[in-house]
Amino acid sequence: MASSYPSADSGSGPIEEDVATPRGCQPPPSTEQHRPSSGSQPSDEEEAPPSQTTASDVDVLASVVGPYAPTPALACPSRLIRGGQEWLPVQDGGKAWTKEPKADHFFDTLHGSGEDQRGHFVVRCRVCALEGVTTTNMLRRGKSSNAWKHFDMVAASRVSSALQRSRHAAVATYRTDANHAPKAGGSGAGGPTSAYLTVPRDRVISAEQARPHHVRLVLMLVMTLSPFALAGNAYLHKFIRGRGVPYTTPSPAGVRDVLMDVYLFITDRLRCEVRQLQSRYRGLPFFHLVTDLWTERHGSGSYGSLVLRCVNPDSFSILELHLGVTPFAGRHDHENIKTWLLQQLSRFGARPQDVSSSTTDSGSNVKKALRQLWPRWIPCAAHAIHLAVKSALGATGQTSTAQDSRSGAAASSRPGSRNPAASRLLRRTRKTTAHFHKSPASVAMLNAVPLPGDNGARKLLTESPTRWGSTYLSLARLFTLMPRLVGFGRLRNLTAAQERRCIERADWEPVRHLIGVLQPSYEASMALQSASATVAEAFELVCRLQRTMQVPSYPCPIDHTEPLAVGRDAILAFLDADKGGTDVMELDGRLYEHEQVYVTRTRTATSMCSEAATVVSVLQDELDKRFFNEMDNTKIWLMNEAVLAATLVTPGGGSMLKKVATRRGQGDATDRARAAVRATTTHFLDDRPAARSRRGELESERKRCRTSLIGWDSEESRGAFDDTPGELTMRELDRFLMTVVPDDYDGALGFWAARRDDYPLLHLVACSILGATGSSSASERDFSVAGLVLRKDRSTLLAEHVEMHCLVRFNAHLLPSDLSVIPRLSQDERSSARTNMQPLTAEMRAGGTAVGDSSGSDSDMFLDESDFEDGDF
């Protein structure tokens, strides 16, 4: 016999099948196989004498593989030639290759007399011999693994006969059942679950041994978003029992208890991190808070997300502490929001004075609450750009149904739209993408249309009302599939709905131009969502976007029947060969030529369509209104202390502030930035020795009694003229502003990491300031996970379980590798923890809105209900 898994110990080759080798497939030379036939050539295997096996041996073989006809081939050969050497049968009482007595029922064992044959054996499969096939295997040093694998290999072989497969499978099952037979009086032993995989199933695993596996099971449920009922699923139990493991999954109540233990352990770890950061920052406010409110889709529950963001002063990297998604009870007014925020901060040991700034969307309720607690409030730049793009594309900020109910109009005319032409165009494209999103037949027909150079099957992308940049992505995918959509419209036997959803040729020109003018906003909003970006980088992106939207022309893709290159490797190869000779732009992983399209009409160059030109005009106004609005101090970034301070401590930031202020005509902002940094340094705790004790004063007086030397200055006057840490920090700031941005500049955090010794105090102040962010995307990501937890089939999940689920999922990296160190709490401790987790209760005010309603805030609604009223997708 030879195994298909060769081993250095066994020296075996591929397995020999018990049928004739197909044409063109010769058996490996390392395997000896012989089927007696008339007229065959003499073989190395001589005619064997009658078998020496007893009747009981024959009965055992028959009881395992079933009855068979007597055959001379079953007799053990008197000698065997394998590998050019002679092998003889092992005599009774001689040394064998295994101590398992049942091996003699299924193998004939032979050994050699040569010096190099000592300790090696050759075995012949007796089950194969029933069909007249001789299969041997070399067992070097008596290693038996490949010998027993032979039965599994033949049982799974496709070229073996059905009879041989069933016989070999019966032997494999017989040996497995014998090895795993229950033993009387079995008892549990110490060790992990893997130690029980090959032991009898009646052994017992103790509660201490099962504890880490309970924790792993709960983590699996959390990280895979599985319901708690999976722990009691019958199929899961069958899977575990099939592995021969005595482990029993906990009950649903046990799952909730383990989840509580893990939740409290992670909560303690977060508190420890907060304490360490507090001691490291020496009194400076260093936390930058990101928060938002959210109402679940399939219920009325309201939740809030809280993320504390800062710079780790040891590694100079951005650190985000996700404090979970917790229930929010009561009306969404600023008083309740303040109470909820302070409650969450105290739960994790964070103090209000530790918070330096906050970042949220521009909702009036959240903005009012945050500005009352911490004056340094930063509006979410990504959200503001999203709202600016919505307005430029013709959105009105309210649904058509709401407009009709207020105006009494019979039709939804969308009054107040600043770009009705773009609104009508997008309405047609949305209905087209929605049709292909809901019609698999139309998608199959669309993918069947040939597209040279791009044969991959793709779908159109639908817009999401609250997903930043989804309109640009939808239009880009629409453009890359334009040749197929044109071909789809020419197909015969289209239904009426399919014909209605074909985009007209006149619409392709505005789509191209809209892609060109929306690309800068998309790139800026995507960059703002980076978890490692600072607010200074966000300010630079906003300034770059504001300048970009004032250029006279924009690159727009040219209408092509096929892309120049598809995929990263192909694009790089094209750029390498082109040497910059072609004006190209990448859309959706595809390379296209582009042309400069001018906003204003010209005679010699391509002019932009009215829809795109209006987008440019409205975007210019919206960006000025949301980022440089002199009428509203909360919407002018050149007056925002958090933005100015972070920009000033960024290399080259002082120069940028001067240029931006000069360009906007708003005066030099450097003085305001210096005042913001100085206000931060006043929180520095003086780490110099405290006032001397009475004993220390006496020791000093005794020292003066032993000397008559006059000091350079007196002890009394020394402390009066010492500089405070704040003053020393401002001196370091002056020295920093005089430096030139280094050639190897790799971001603000990298700069301070390399020069922490040059600025021993300022680098700590810079870290406390640079943790501010210009986007609330951290909370948006938390709500995305919460939306996956609170699915339609889990709408009855308790709010406290949602909170524990989200906190564990966000902070699973804080768990130790040895899960047994997670303490097991008592039921009283768990009950007390659940009591402390009760959501904030607040009385509904007279005339207030229902639970979960939000007060005045910029609407995220982008799609009108009329866009999907036809119902003919």
CSV table of N, CA and C in Angstrom, one decimal, residues 385 388-389 392-393 513-524 541-555 597-600 608 611-624 627-628 664:
chain,number,residue,atom,x,y,z
A,385,ILE,N,-20.1,69.1,4.1
A,385,ILE,CA,-19.9,69.0,2.6
A,385,ILE,C,-21.0,68.2,2.0
A,388,ALA,N,-23.9,70.4,1.6
A,388,ALA,CA,-23.7,71.4,0.6
A,388,ALA,C,-23.9,70.7,-0.8
A,389,VAL,N,-23.5,69.5,-1.0
A,389,VAL,CA,-23.7,68.8,-2.2
A,389,VAL,C,-25.1,68.5,-2.5
A,392,ALA,N,-26.7,71.6,-3.7
A,392,ALA,CA,-26.3,71.9,-5.1
A,392,ALA,C,-26.9,71.0,-6.1
A,393,LEU,N,-27.3,69.8,-5.7
A,393,LEU,CA,-28.0,68.9,-6.6
A,393,LEU,C,-29.5,69.0,-6.6
A,513,HIS,N,-20.5,65.6,-16.9
A,513,HIS,CA,-20.2,66.9,-16.2
A,513,HIS,C,-20.4,66.8,-14.7
A,514,LEU,N,-21.5,66.2,-14.3
A,514,LEU,CA,-21.7,66.1,-12.8
A,514,LEU,C,-20.6,65.3,-12.2
A,515,ILE,N,-20.1,64.3,-12.8
A,515,ILE,CA,-19.0,63.5,-12.2
A,515,ILE,C,-17.8,64.4,-12.1
A,516,GLY,N,-17.5,65.2,-13.0
A,516,GLY,CA,-16.3,66.1,-12.9
A,516,GLY,C,-16.4,67.1,-11.8
A,517,VAL,N,-17.6,67.7,-11.6
A,517,VAL,CA,-17.7,68.7,-10.6
A,517,VAL,C,-17.9,68.1,-9.2
A,518,LEU,N,-18.4,66.9,-9.1
A,518,LEU,CA,-18.6,66.3,-7.8
A,518,LEU,C,-17.3,65.5,-7.2
A,519,GLN,N,-16.4,65.2,-8.1
A,519,GLN,CA,-15.2,64.5,-7.7
A,519,GLN,C,-14.4,65.2,-6.6
A,520,PRO,N,-14.2,66.5,-6.6
A,520,PRO,CA,-13.4,67.1,-5.5
A,520,PRO,C,-14.1,67.0,-4.2
A,521,SER,N,-15.5,67.1,-4.2
A,521,SER,CA,-16.2,67.0,-2.9
A,521,SER,C,-16.1,65.6,-2.4
A,522,TYR,N,-16.2,64.6,-3.3
A,522,TYR,CA,-16.1,63.2,-2.9
A,522,TYR,C,-14.8,62.9,-2.3
A,523,GLU,N,-13.7,63.4,-2.9
A,523,GLU,CA,-12.4,63.1,-2.4
A,523,GLU,C,-12.2,63.7,-1.0
A,524,ALA,N,-12.7,64.9,-0.8
A,524,ALA,CA,-12.5,65.6,0.4
A,524,ALA,C,-13.3,64.9,1.6
A,541,LEU,N,-8.0,70.5,4.1
A,541,LEU,CA,-8.9,69.9,3.0
A,541,LEU,C,-10.0,70.9,2.7
A,542,VAL,N,-10.6,71.5,3.7
A,542,VAL,CA,-11.7,72.4,3.4
A,542,VAL,C,-11.2,73.6,2.6
A,543,CYS,N,-10.1,74.1,2.9
A,543,CYS,CA,-9.5,75.3,2.2
A,543,CYS,C,-9.2,74.9,0.7
A,544,ARG,N,-8.7,73.7,0.5
A,544,ARG,CA,-8.3,73.2,-0.8
A,544,ARG,C,-9.6,73.0,-1.6
A,545,LEU,N,-10.7,72.5,-1.0
A,545,LEU,CA,-11.9,72.3,-1.7
A,545,LEU,C,-12.5,73.6,-2.1
A,546,GLN,N,-12.5,74.6,-1.2
A,546,GLN,CA,-13.1,75.9,-1.4
A,546,GLN,C,-12.4,76.5,-2.6
A,547,ARG,N,-11.1,76.4,-2.7
A,547,ARG,CA,-10.3,77.0,-3.8
A,547,ARG,C,-10.6,76.2,-5.1
A,548,THR,N,-10.7,74.9,-5.0
A,548,THR,CA,-10.9,74.0,-6.2
A,548,THR,C,-12.3,74.4,-6.9
A,549,MET,N,-13.3,74.7,-6.0
A,549,MET,CA,-14.6,74.9,-6.6
A,549,MET,C,-14.6,76.3,-7.3
A,550,GLN,N,-13.6,77.1,-7.3
A,550,GLN,CA,-13.5,78.4,-8.0
A,550,GLN,C,-12.7,78.4,-9.2
A,551,VAL,N,-12.2,77.2,-9.7
A,551,VAL,CA,-11.4,77.2,-10.9
A,551,VAL,C,-12.3,77.3,-12.1
A,552,PRO,N,-11.8,77.8,-13.2
A,552,PRO,CA,-12.7,78.0,-14.4
A,552,PRO,C,-13.2,76.8,-15.1
A,553,SER,N,-12.4,75.6,-15.0
A,553,SER,CA,-12.7,74.4,-15.7
A,553,SER,C,-12.5,73.2,-14.8
A,554,TYR,N,-13.1,72.1,-15.2
A,554,TYR,CA,-13.0,70.8,-14.4
A,554,TYR,C,-12.8,69.7,-15.4
A,555,PRO,N,-11.9,68.7,-15.0
A,555,PRO,CA,-11.7,67.5,-15.9
A,555,PRO,C,-12.9,66.6,-15.8
A,597,VAL,N,-13.6,70.9,-19.1
A,597,VAL,CA,-14.9,71.5,-19.5
A,597,VAL,C,-15.0,72.8,-18.7
A,598,TYR,N,-15.2,73.9,-19.4
A,598,TYR,CA,-15.3,75.2,-18.7
A,598,TYR,C,-16.7,75.5,-18.2
A,599,VAL,N,-16.7,76.2,-17.1
A,599,VAL,CA,-18.0,76.5,-16.4
A,599,VAL,C,-18.8,77.5,-17.2
A,600,THR,N,-18.1,78.5,-17.7
A,600,THR,CA,-18.8,79.6,-18.5
A,600,THR,C,-18.6,79.2,-20.0
A,608,MET,N,-19.8,73.7,-20.0
A,608,MET,CA,-20.5,72.8,-19.1
A,608,MET,C,-22.0,73.0,-19.3
A,611,GLU,N,-27.0,72.0,-15.6
A,611,GLU,CA,-27.1,71.3,-14.4
A,611,GLU,C,-25.7,71.3,-13.6
A,612,ALA,N,-24.6,71.0,-14.3
A,612,ALA,CA,-23.3,71.0,-13.6
A,612,ALA,C,-22.9,72.4,-13.3
A,613,ALA,N,-23.1,73.4,-14.1
A,613,ALA,CA,-22.7,74.8,-13.8
A,613,ALA,C,-23.4,75.3,-12.6
A,614,THR,N,-24.7,74.9,-12.5
A,614,THR,CA,-25.4,75.4,-11.3
A,614,THR,C,-24.9,74.7,-10.0
A,615,VAL,N,-24.4,73.4,-10.1
A,615,VAL,CA,-23.8,72.7,-9.0
A,615,VAL,C,-22.6,73.5,-8.5
A,616,VAL,N,-21.8,73.9,-9.5
A,616,VAL,CA,-20.5,74.7,-9.1
A,616,VAL,C,-20.9,76.0,-8.4
A,617,SER,N,-21.9,76.7,-8.9
A,617,SER,CA,-22.3,78.0,-8.3
A,617,SER,C,-22.8,77.8,-6.9
A,618,VAL,N,-23.7,76.8,-6.7
A,618,VAL,CA,-24.3,76.6,-5.4
A,618,VAL,C,-23.3,76.1,-4.4
A,619,LEU,N,-22.4,75.2,-4.9
A,619,LEU,CA,-21.4,74.7,-4.0
A,619,LEU,C,-20.5,75.8,-3.5
A,620,GLN,N,-20.1,76.7,-4.3
A,620,GLN,CA,-19.3,77.9,-3.9
A,620,GLN,C,-20.0,78.6,-2.7
A,621,ASP,N,-21.3,78.9,-2.9
A,621,ASP,CA,-22.0,79.6,-1.9
A,621,ASP,C,-22.2,78.8,-0.6
A,622,GLU,N,-22.5,77.5,-0.8
A,622,GLU,CA,-22.7,76.6,0.4
A,622,GLU,C,-21.4,76.4,1.2
A,623,LEU,N,-20.3,76.3,0.5
A,623,LEU,CA,-19.0,76.1,1.3
A,623,LEU,C,-18.7,77.4,2.0
A,624,ASP,N,-18.9,78.6,1.4
A,624,ASP,CA,-18.7,79.8,2.1
A,624,ASP,C,-19.6,79.9,3.3
A,627,PHE,N,-18.5,77.1,6.2
A,627,PHE,CA,-17.1,77.1,6.7
A,627,PHE,C,-16.5,78.5,6.9
A,628,PHE,N,-17.0,79.5,6.2
A,628,PHE,CA,-16.4,80.9,6.3
A,628,PHE,C,-17.5,81.9,6.4
A,664,ARG,N,-9.2,85.4,2.5
A,664,ARG,CA,-10.6,85.6,2.9
A,664,ARG,C,-10.9,87.0,3.4
